[in-house]
């Protein structure tokens, strides 16, 4: 707080951030993390795909993209064991 004529450093770029909002967001993250810890080990260790598996199949079906990937040493764009968002949500949803 500004006292005795001192000016408070205020950046309007971050005016929407409040202490309560930050505490609430961190609390929600902590609760979600604790919820996931209670799930089975397979769910806790699952990897979520960044892109759909169909995208990867289409990528490697294109000869020019396949040649580029092979020249870089890529055999896949993402982990073969990853699960897509829909399946991941089915495994972690609370109800």
Tab-separated table of N, CA and C in Angstrom:
chain	number	residue	atom	x	y	z
A	1	UNK	N	0.837	-1.195	0.000
A	1	UNK	CA	0.000	0.000	0.000
A	1	UNK	C	0.873	1.246	0.000
A	2	UNK	N	0.376	2.252	-0.651
A	2	UNK	CA	1.114	3.523	-0.691
A	2	UNK	C	0.897	4.261	0.624
A	3	UNK	N	1.999	4.744	1.178
A	3	UNK	CA	1.921	5.513	2.415
A	3	UNK	C	2.808	6.737	2.299
A	4	UNK	N	2.417	7.782	2.964
A	4	UNK	CA	3.202	9.017	3.035
A	4	UNK	C	3.609	9.528	1.645
A	5	UNK	N	2.722	9.465	0.708
A	5	UNK	CA	2.977	10.019	-0.610
A	5	UNK	C	3.761	9.104	-1.535
A	6	UNK	N	4.156	7.922	-1.058
A	6	UNK	CA	4.844	6.978	-1.952
A	6	UNK	C	3.863	6.483	-2.999
A	7	UNK	N	4.380	6.250	-4.180
A	7	UNK	CA	3.518	5.705	-5.219
A	7	UNK	C	3.668	4.192	-5.236
A	8	UNK	N	2.551	3.544	-5.340
A	8	UNK	CA	2.537	2.094	-5.379
A	8	UNK	C	2.846	1.640	-6.807
A	9	UNK	N	3.709	0.648	-6.941
A	9	UNK	CA	3.971	0.087	-8.262
A	9	UNK	C	2.738	-0.697	-8.686
A	10	UNK	N	2.127	-0.259	-9.761
A	10	UNK	CA	0.907	-0.904	-10.235
A	10	UNK	C	1.035	-1.128	-11.722
A	11	UNK	N	0.887	-2.358	-12.131
A	11	UNK	CA	0.938	-2.694	-13.540
A	11	UNK	C	-0.470	-3.070	-13.975
A	12	UNK	N	-1.143	-2.241	-14.777
A	12	UNK	CA	-2.520	-2.544	-15.175
A	12	UNK	C	-2.638	-3.804	-16.014
A	13	UNK	N	-1.531	-4.287	-16.551
A	13	UNK	CA	-1.556	-5.523	-17.336
A	13	UNK	C	-2.018	-6.702	-16.473
A	14	UNK	N	-1.678	-6.662	-15.188
A	14	UNK	CA	-2.029	-7.751	-14.273
A	14	UNK	C	-3.122	-7.342	-13.281
A	15	UNK	N	-3.940	-6.386	-13.644
A	15	UNK	CA	-4.961	-5.898	-12.728
A	15	UNK	C	-6.024	-6.955	-12.429
A	16	UNK	N	-6.216	-7.919	-13.345
A	16	UNK	CA	-7.240	-8.945	-13.152
A	16	UNK	C	-6.808	-10.018	-12.158
A	17	UNK	N	-5.530	-10.075	-11.803
A	17	UNK	CA	-5.023	-11.085	-10.887
A	17	UNK	C	-5.199	-10.596	-9.453
A	18	UNK	N	-5.826	-11.427	-8.658
A	18	UNK	CA	-5.974	-11.087	-7.253
A	18	UNK	C	-5.388	-12.218	-6.412
A	19	UNK	N	-5.091	-11.922	-5.183
A	19	UNK	CA	-4.537	-12.936	-4.289
A	19	UNK	C	-5.528	-14.084	-4.101
A	20	UNK	N	-6.818	-13.759	-3.968
A	20	UNK	CA	-7.829	-14.795	-3.796
A	20	UNK	C	-7.904	-15.697	-5.029
A	21	UNK	N	-7.773	-15.100	-6.210
A	21	UNK	CA	-7.820	-15.889	-7.435
A	21	UNK	C	-6.653	-16.848	-7.546
A	22	UNK	N	-5.469	-16.377	-7.189
A	22	UNK	CA	-4.283	-17.216	-7.245
A	22	UNK	C	-4.400	-18.346	-6.225
A	23	UNK	N	-4.827	-18.025	-5.017
A	23	UNK	CA	-4.995	-19.047	-3.979
A	23	UNK	C	-6.056	-20.059	-4.407
A	24	UNK	N	-7.138	-19.593	-5.005
A	24	UNK	CA	-8.194	-20.492	-5.477
A	24	UNK	C	-7.697	-21.425	-6.568
A	25	UNK	N	-6.941	-20.891	-7.526
A	25	UNK	CA	-6.415	-21.710	-8.616
A	25	UNK	C	-5.435	-22.758	-8.084
A	26	UNK	N	-4.553	-22.360	-7.167
A	26	UNK	CA	-3.614	-23.311	-6.583
A	26	UNK	C	-4.339	-24.370	-5.751
A	27	UNK	N	-5.382	-23.954	-5.056
A	27	UNK	CA	-6.182	-24.910	-4.285
A	27	UNK	C	-6.872	-25.922	-5.178
A	28	UNK	N	-7.437	-25.464	-6.286
A	28	UNK	CA	-8.100	-26.368	-7.231
A	28	UNK	C	-7.091	-27.345	-7.831
A	29	UNK	N	-5.908	-26.840	-8.178
A	29	UNK	CA	-4.865	-27.708	-8.721
A	29	UNK	C	-4.453	-28.761	-7.694
A	30	UNK	N	-4.301	-28.363	-6.436
A	30	UNK	CA	-3.921	-29.300	-5.379
A	30	UNK	C	-4.993	-30.374	-5.194
A	31	UNK	N	-6.255	-29.967	-5.179
A	31	UNK	CA	-7.338	-30.944	-5.022
A	31	UNK	C	-7.375	-31.924	-6.187
A	32	UNK	N	-7.201	-31.424	-7.411
A	32	UNK	CA	-7.188	-32.297	-8.582
A	32	UNK	C	-6.020	-33.278	-8.510
A	33	UNK	N	-4.860	-32.791	-8.074
A	33	UNK	CA	-3.693	-33.662	-7.943
A	33	UNK	C	-3.944	-34.744	-6.894
A	34	UNK	N	-4.516	-34.370	-5.769
A	34	UNK	CA	-4.824	-35.357	-4.730
A	34	UNK	C	-5.856	-36.367	-5.213
A	35	UNK	N	-6.814	-35.908	-6.013
A	35	UNK	CA	-7.814	-36.816	-6.586
A	35	UNK	C	-7.133	-37.843	-7.488
A	36	UNK	N	-6.196	-37.380	-8.332
A	36	UNK	CA	-5.519	-38.300	-9.243
A	36	UNK	C	-4.620	-39.287	-8.508
A	37	UNK	N	-4.058	-38.883	-7.384
A	37	UNK	CA	-3.206	-39.787	-6.615
A	37	UNK	C	-4.011	-40.983	-6.119
A	38	UNK	N	-5.293	-40.795	-5.909
A	38	UNK	CA	-6.142	-41.878	-5.440
A	38	UNK	C	-6.576	-42.837	-6.533
A	39	UNK	N	-6.271	-42.536	-7.770
A	39	UNK	CA	-6.639	-43.420	-8.882
A	39	UNK	C	-5.663	-44.583	-8.982
A	40	UNK	N	-6.015	-45.577	-9.799
A	40	UNK	CA	-5.149	-46.737	-9.974
A	40	UNK	C	-3.848	-46.327	-10.678
A	41	UNK	N	-2.782	-47.105	-10.504
A	41	UNK	CA	-1.478	-46.738	-11.076
A	41	UNK	C	-1.510	-46.555	-12.600
A	42	UNK	N	-2.297	-47.350	-13.297
A	42	UNK	CA	-2.361	-47.229	-14.756
A	42	UNK	C	-2.909	-45.863	-15.169
A	43	UNK	N	-3.909	-45.383	-14.454
A	43	UNK	CA	-4.482	-44.070	-14.753
A	43	UNK	C	-3.503	-42.959	-14.386
A	44	UNK	N	-2.840	-43.084	-13.267
A	44	UNK	CA	-1.889	-42.053	-12.841
A	44	UNK	C	-0.721	-41.910	-13.804
A	45	UNK	N	-0.331	-43.007	-14.445
A	45	UNK	CA	0.846	-42.984	-15.306
A	45	UNK	C	0.516	-42.878	-16.786
A	46	UNK	N	-0.756	-42.687	-17.123
A	46	UNK	CA	-1.101	-42.628	-18.547
A	46	UNK	C	-0.544	-41.365	-19.193
A	47	UNK	N	-0.290	-41.482	-20.475
A	47	UNK	CA	0.215	-40.361	-21.266
A	47	UNK	C	-0.908	-39.931	-22.196
A	48	UNK	N	-1.178	-38.651	-22.250
A	48	UNK	CA	-2.246	-38.131	-23.096
A	48	UNK	C	-1.627	-37.659	-24.409
A	49	UNK	N	-2.220	-38.081	-25.519
A	49	UNK	CA	-1.720	-37.722	-26.849
A	49	UNK	C	-1.906	-36.230	-27.092
A	50	UNK	N	-0.890	-35.623	-27.674
A	50	UNK	CA	-0.971	-34.218	-28.039
A	50	UNK	C	-1.852	-34.062	-29.280
A	51	UNK	N	-1.679	-34.959	-30.206
A	51	UNK	CA	-2.492	-34.972	-31.428
A	51	UNK	C	-3.230	-36.303	-31.496
A	52	UNK	N	-4.253	-36.358	-32.342
A	52	UNK	CA	-5.008	-37.602	-32.466
A	52	UNK	C	-4.162	-38.657	-33.175
A	53	UNK	N	-4.483	-39.894	-32.928
A	53	UNK	CA	-3.769	-40.979	-33.594
A	53	UNK	C	-4.063	-40.958	-35.096
A	54	UNK	N	-5.251	-40.470	-35.466
A	54	UNK	CA	-5.585	-40.345	-36.887
A	54	UNK	C	-4.650	-39.338	-37.565
A	55	UNK	N	-4.340	-38.245	-36.891
A	55	UNK	CA	-3.407	-37.259	-37.437
A	55	UNK	C	-2.060	-37.910	-37.726
A	56	UNK	N	-1.595	-38.739	-36.813
A	56	UNK	CA	-0.304	-39.397	-37.006
A	56	UNK	C	-0.360	-40.363	-38.179
A	57	UNK	N	-1.466	-41.121	-38.294
A	57	UNK	CA	-1.606	-42.034	-39.433
A	57	UNK	C	-1.611	-41.253	-40.745
A	58	UNK	N	-2.353	-40.148	-40.786
A	58	UNK	CA	-2.402	-39.313	-41.992
A	58	UNK	C	-1.033	-38.703	-42.302
A	59	UNK	N	-0.315	-38.314	-41.275
A	59	UNK	CA	1.013	-37.715	-41.449
A	59	UNK	C	1.950	-38.703	-42.132
A	60	UNK	N	1.985	-39.931	-41.633
A	60	UNK	CA	2.902	-40.918	-42.197
A	60	UNK	C	2.390	-41.512	-43.501
A	61	UNK	N	1.122	-41.289	-43.837
A	61	UNK	CA	0.593	-41.731	-45.131
A	61	UNK	C	1.063	-40.812	-46.260
A	62	UNK	N	1.394	-39.570	-45.945
A	62	UNK	CA	1.891	-38.616	-46.936
A	62	UNK	C	3.377	-38.916	-47.187
A	63	UNK	N	3.741	-39.276	-48.435
A	63	UNK	CA	5.144	-39.661	-48.711
A	63	UNK	C	6.173	-38.575	-48.397
A	64	UNK	N	5.865	-37.322	-48.661
A	64	UNK	CA	6.849	-36.269	-48.393
A	64	UNK	C	7.049	-36.075	-46.891
A	65	UNK	N	5.975	-36.155	-46.130
A	65	UNK	CA	6.095	-36.016	-44.671
A	65	UNK	C	6.808	-37.227	-44.071
A	66	UNK	N	6.500	-38.412	-44.613
A	66	UNK	CA	7.177	-39.618	-44.135
A	66	UNK	C	8.680	-39.515	-44.395
A	67	UNK	N	9.057	-39.061	-45.585
A	67	UNK	CA	10.477	-38.923	-45.918
A	67	UNK	C	11.159	-37.924	-44.989
A	68	UNK	N	10.485	-36.815	-44.696
A	68	UNK	CA	11.044	-35.823	-43.776
A	68	UNK	C	11.257	-36.440	-42.391
A	69	UNK	N	10.226	-37.160	-41.896
A	69	UNK	CA	10.318	-37.764	-40.562
A	69	UNK	C	11.433	-38.803	-40.508
A	70	UNK	N	11.548	-39.600	-41.558
A	70	UNK	CA	12.592	-40.620	-41.571
A	70	UNK	C	13.979	-39.983	-41.658
A	71	UNK	N	14.092	-38.862	-42.364
A	71	UNK	CA	15.390	-38.180	-42.445
A	71	UNK	C	15.820	-37.619	-41.085
A	72	UNK	N	14.851	-37.293	-40.250
A	72	UNK	CA	15.136	-36.799	-38.899
A	72	UNK	C	15.283	-37.934	-37.885
A	73	UNK	N	14.975	-39.169	-38.295
A	73	UNK	CA	15.076	-40.315	-37.396
A	73	UNK	C	13.813	-40.579	-36.591
A	74	UNK	N	12.705	-39.968	-36.972
A	74	UNK	CA	11.447	-40.177	-36.251
A	74	UNK	C	10.751	-41.432	-36.745
A	75	UNK	N	10.326	-42.262	-35.822
A	75	UNK	CA	9.505	-43.415	-36.182
A	75	UNK	C	8.057	-43.180	-35.780
A	76	UNK	N	7.835	-42.190	-34.929
A	76	UNK	CA	6.489	-41.819	-34.493
A	76	UNK	C	6.517	-40.359	-34.069
A	77	UNK	N	5.353	-39.727	-34.087
A	77	UNK	CA	5.266	-38.328	-33.669
A	77	UNK	C	5.045	-38.205	-32.164
A	78	UNK	N	4.489	-39.246	-31.574
A	78	UNK	CA	4.205	-39.229	-30.139
A	78	UNK	C	4.342	-40.645	-29.609
A	79	UNK	N	4.278	-40.794	-28.319
A	79	UNK	CA	4.432	-42.096	-27.688
A	79	UNK	C	3.326	-43.040	-28.167
A	80	UNK	N	3.676	-44.248	-28.590
A	80	UNK	CA	2.653	-45.186	-29.050
A	80	UNK	C	1.677	-45.600	-27.947
A	81	UNK	N	2.083	-45.448	-26.689
A	81	UNK	CA	1.217	-45.844	-25.576
A	81	UNK	C	0.292	-44.733	-25.102
A	82	UNK	N	0.313	-43.570	-25.765
A	82	UNK	CA	-0.524	-42.464	-25.299
A	82	UNK	C	-2.001	-42.745	-25.587
A	83	UNK	N	-2.861	-42.108	-24.800
A	83	UNK	CA	-4.310	-42.253	-24.994
A	83	UNK	C	-4.877	-40.904	-25.422
A	84	UNK	N	-5.919	-40.953	-26.233
A	84	UNK	CA	-6.525	-39.717	-26.703
A	84	UNK	C	-7.352	-39.088	-25.583
A	85	UNK	N	-7.683	-37.799	-25.757
A	85	UNK	CA	-8.361	-37.032	-24.712
A	85	UNK	C	-9.658	-37.682	-24.260
A	86	UNK	N	-10.448	-38.201	-25.176
A	86	UNK	CA	-11.737	-38.789	-24.801
A	86	UNK	C	-11.546	-39.976	-23.863
A	87	UNK	N	-10.603	-40.837	-24.182
A	87	UNK	CA	-10.337	-41.990	-23.327
A	87	UNK	C	-9.753	-41.552	-21.983
A	88	UNK	N	-8.866	-40.561	-22.016
A	88	UNK	CA	-8.273	-40.062	-20.776
A	88	UNK	C	-9.356	-39.498	-19.862
A	89	UNK	N	-10.277	-38.738	-20.422
A	89	UNK	CA	-11.358	-38.155	-19.619
A	89	UNK	C	-12.219	-39.260	-19.021
A	90	UNK	N	-12.508	-40.306	-19.791
A	90	UNK	CA	-13.313	-41.409	-19.263
A	90	UNK	C	-12.625	-42.075	-18.070
A	91	UNK	N	-11.302	-42.098	-18.092
A	91	UNK	CA	-10.567	-42.747	-17.008
A	91	UNK	C	-10.422	-41.863	-15.771
A	92	UNK	N	-10.412	-40.541	-15.938
A	92	UNK	CA	-10.178	-39.683	-14.772
A	92	UNK	C	-11.431	-38.968	-14.259
A	93	UNK	N	-12.518	-39.003	-15.027
A	93	UNK	CA	-13.695	-38.252	-14.574
A	93	UNK	C	-14.226	-38.813	-13.263
A	94	UNK	N	-14.737	-37.947	-12.422
A	94	UNK	CA	-15.133	-38.382	-11.074
A	94	UNK	C	-16.424	-39.192	-11.031
A	95	UNK	N	-17.288	-39.022	-11.997
A	95	UNK	CA	-18.593	-39.718	-11.912
A	95	UNK	C	-18.755	-40.673	-13.066
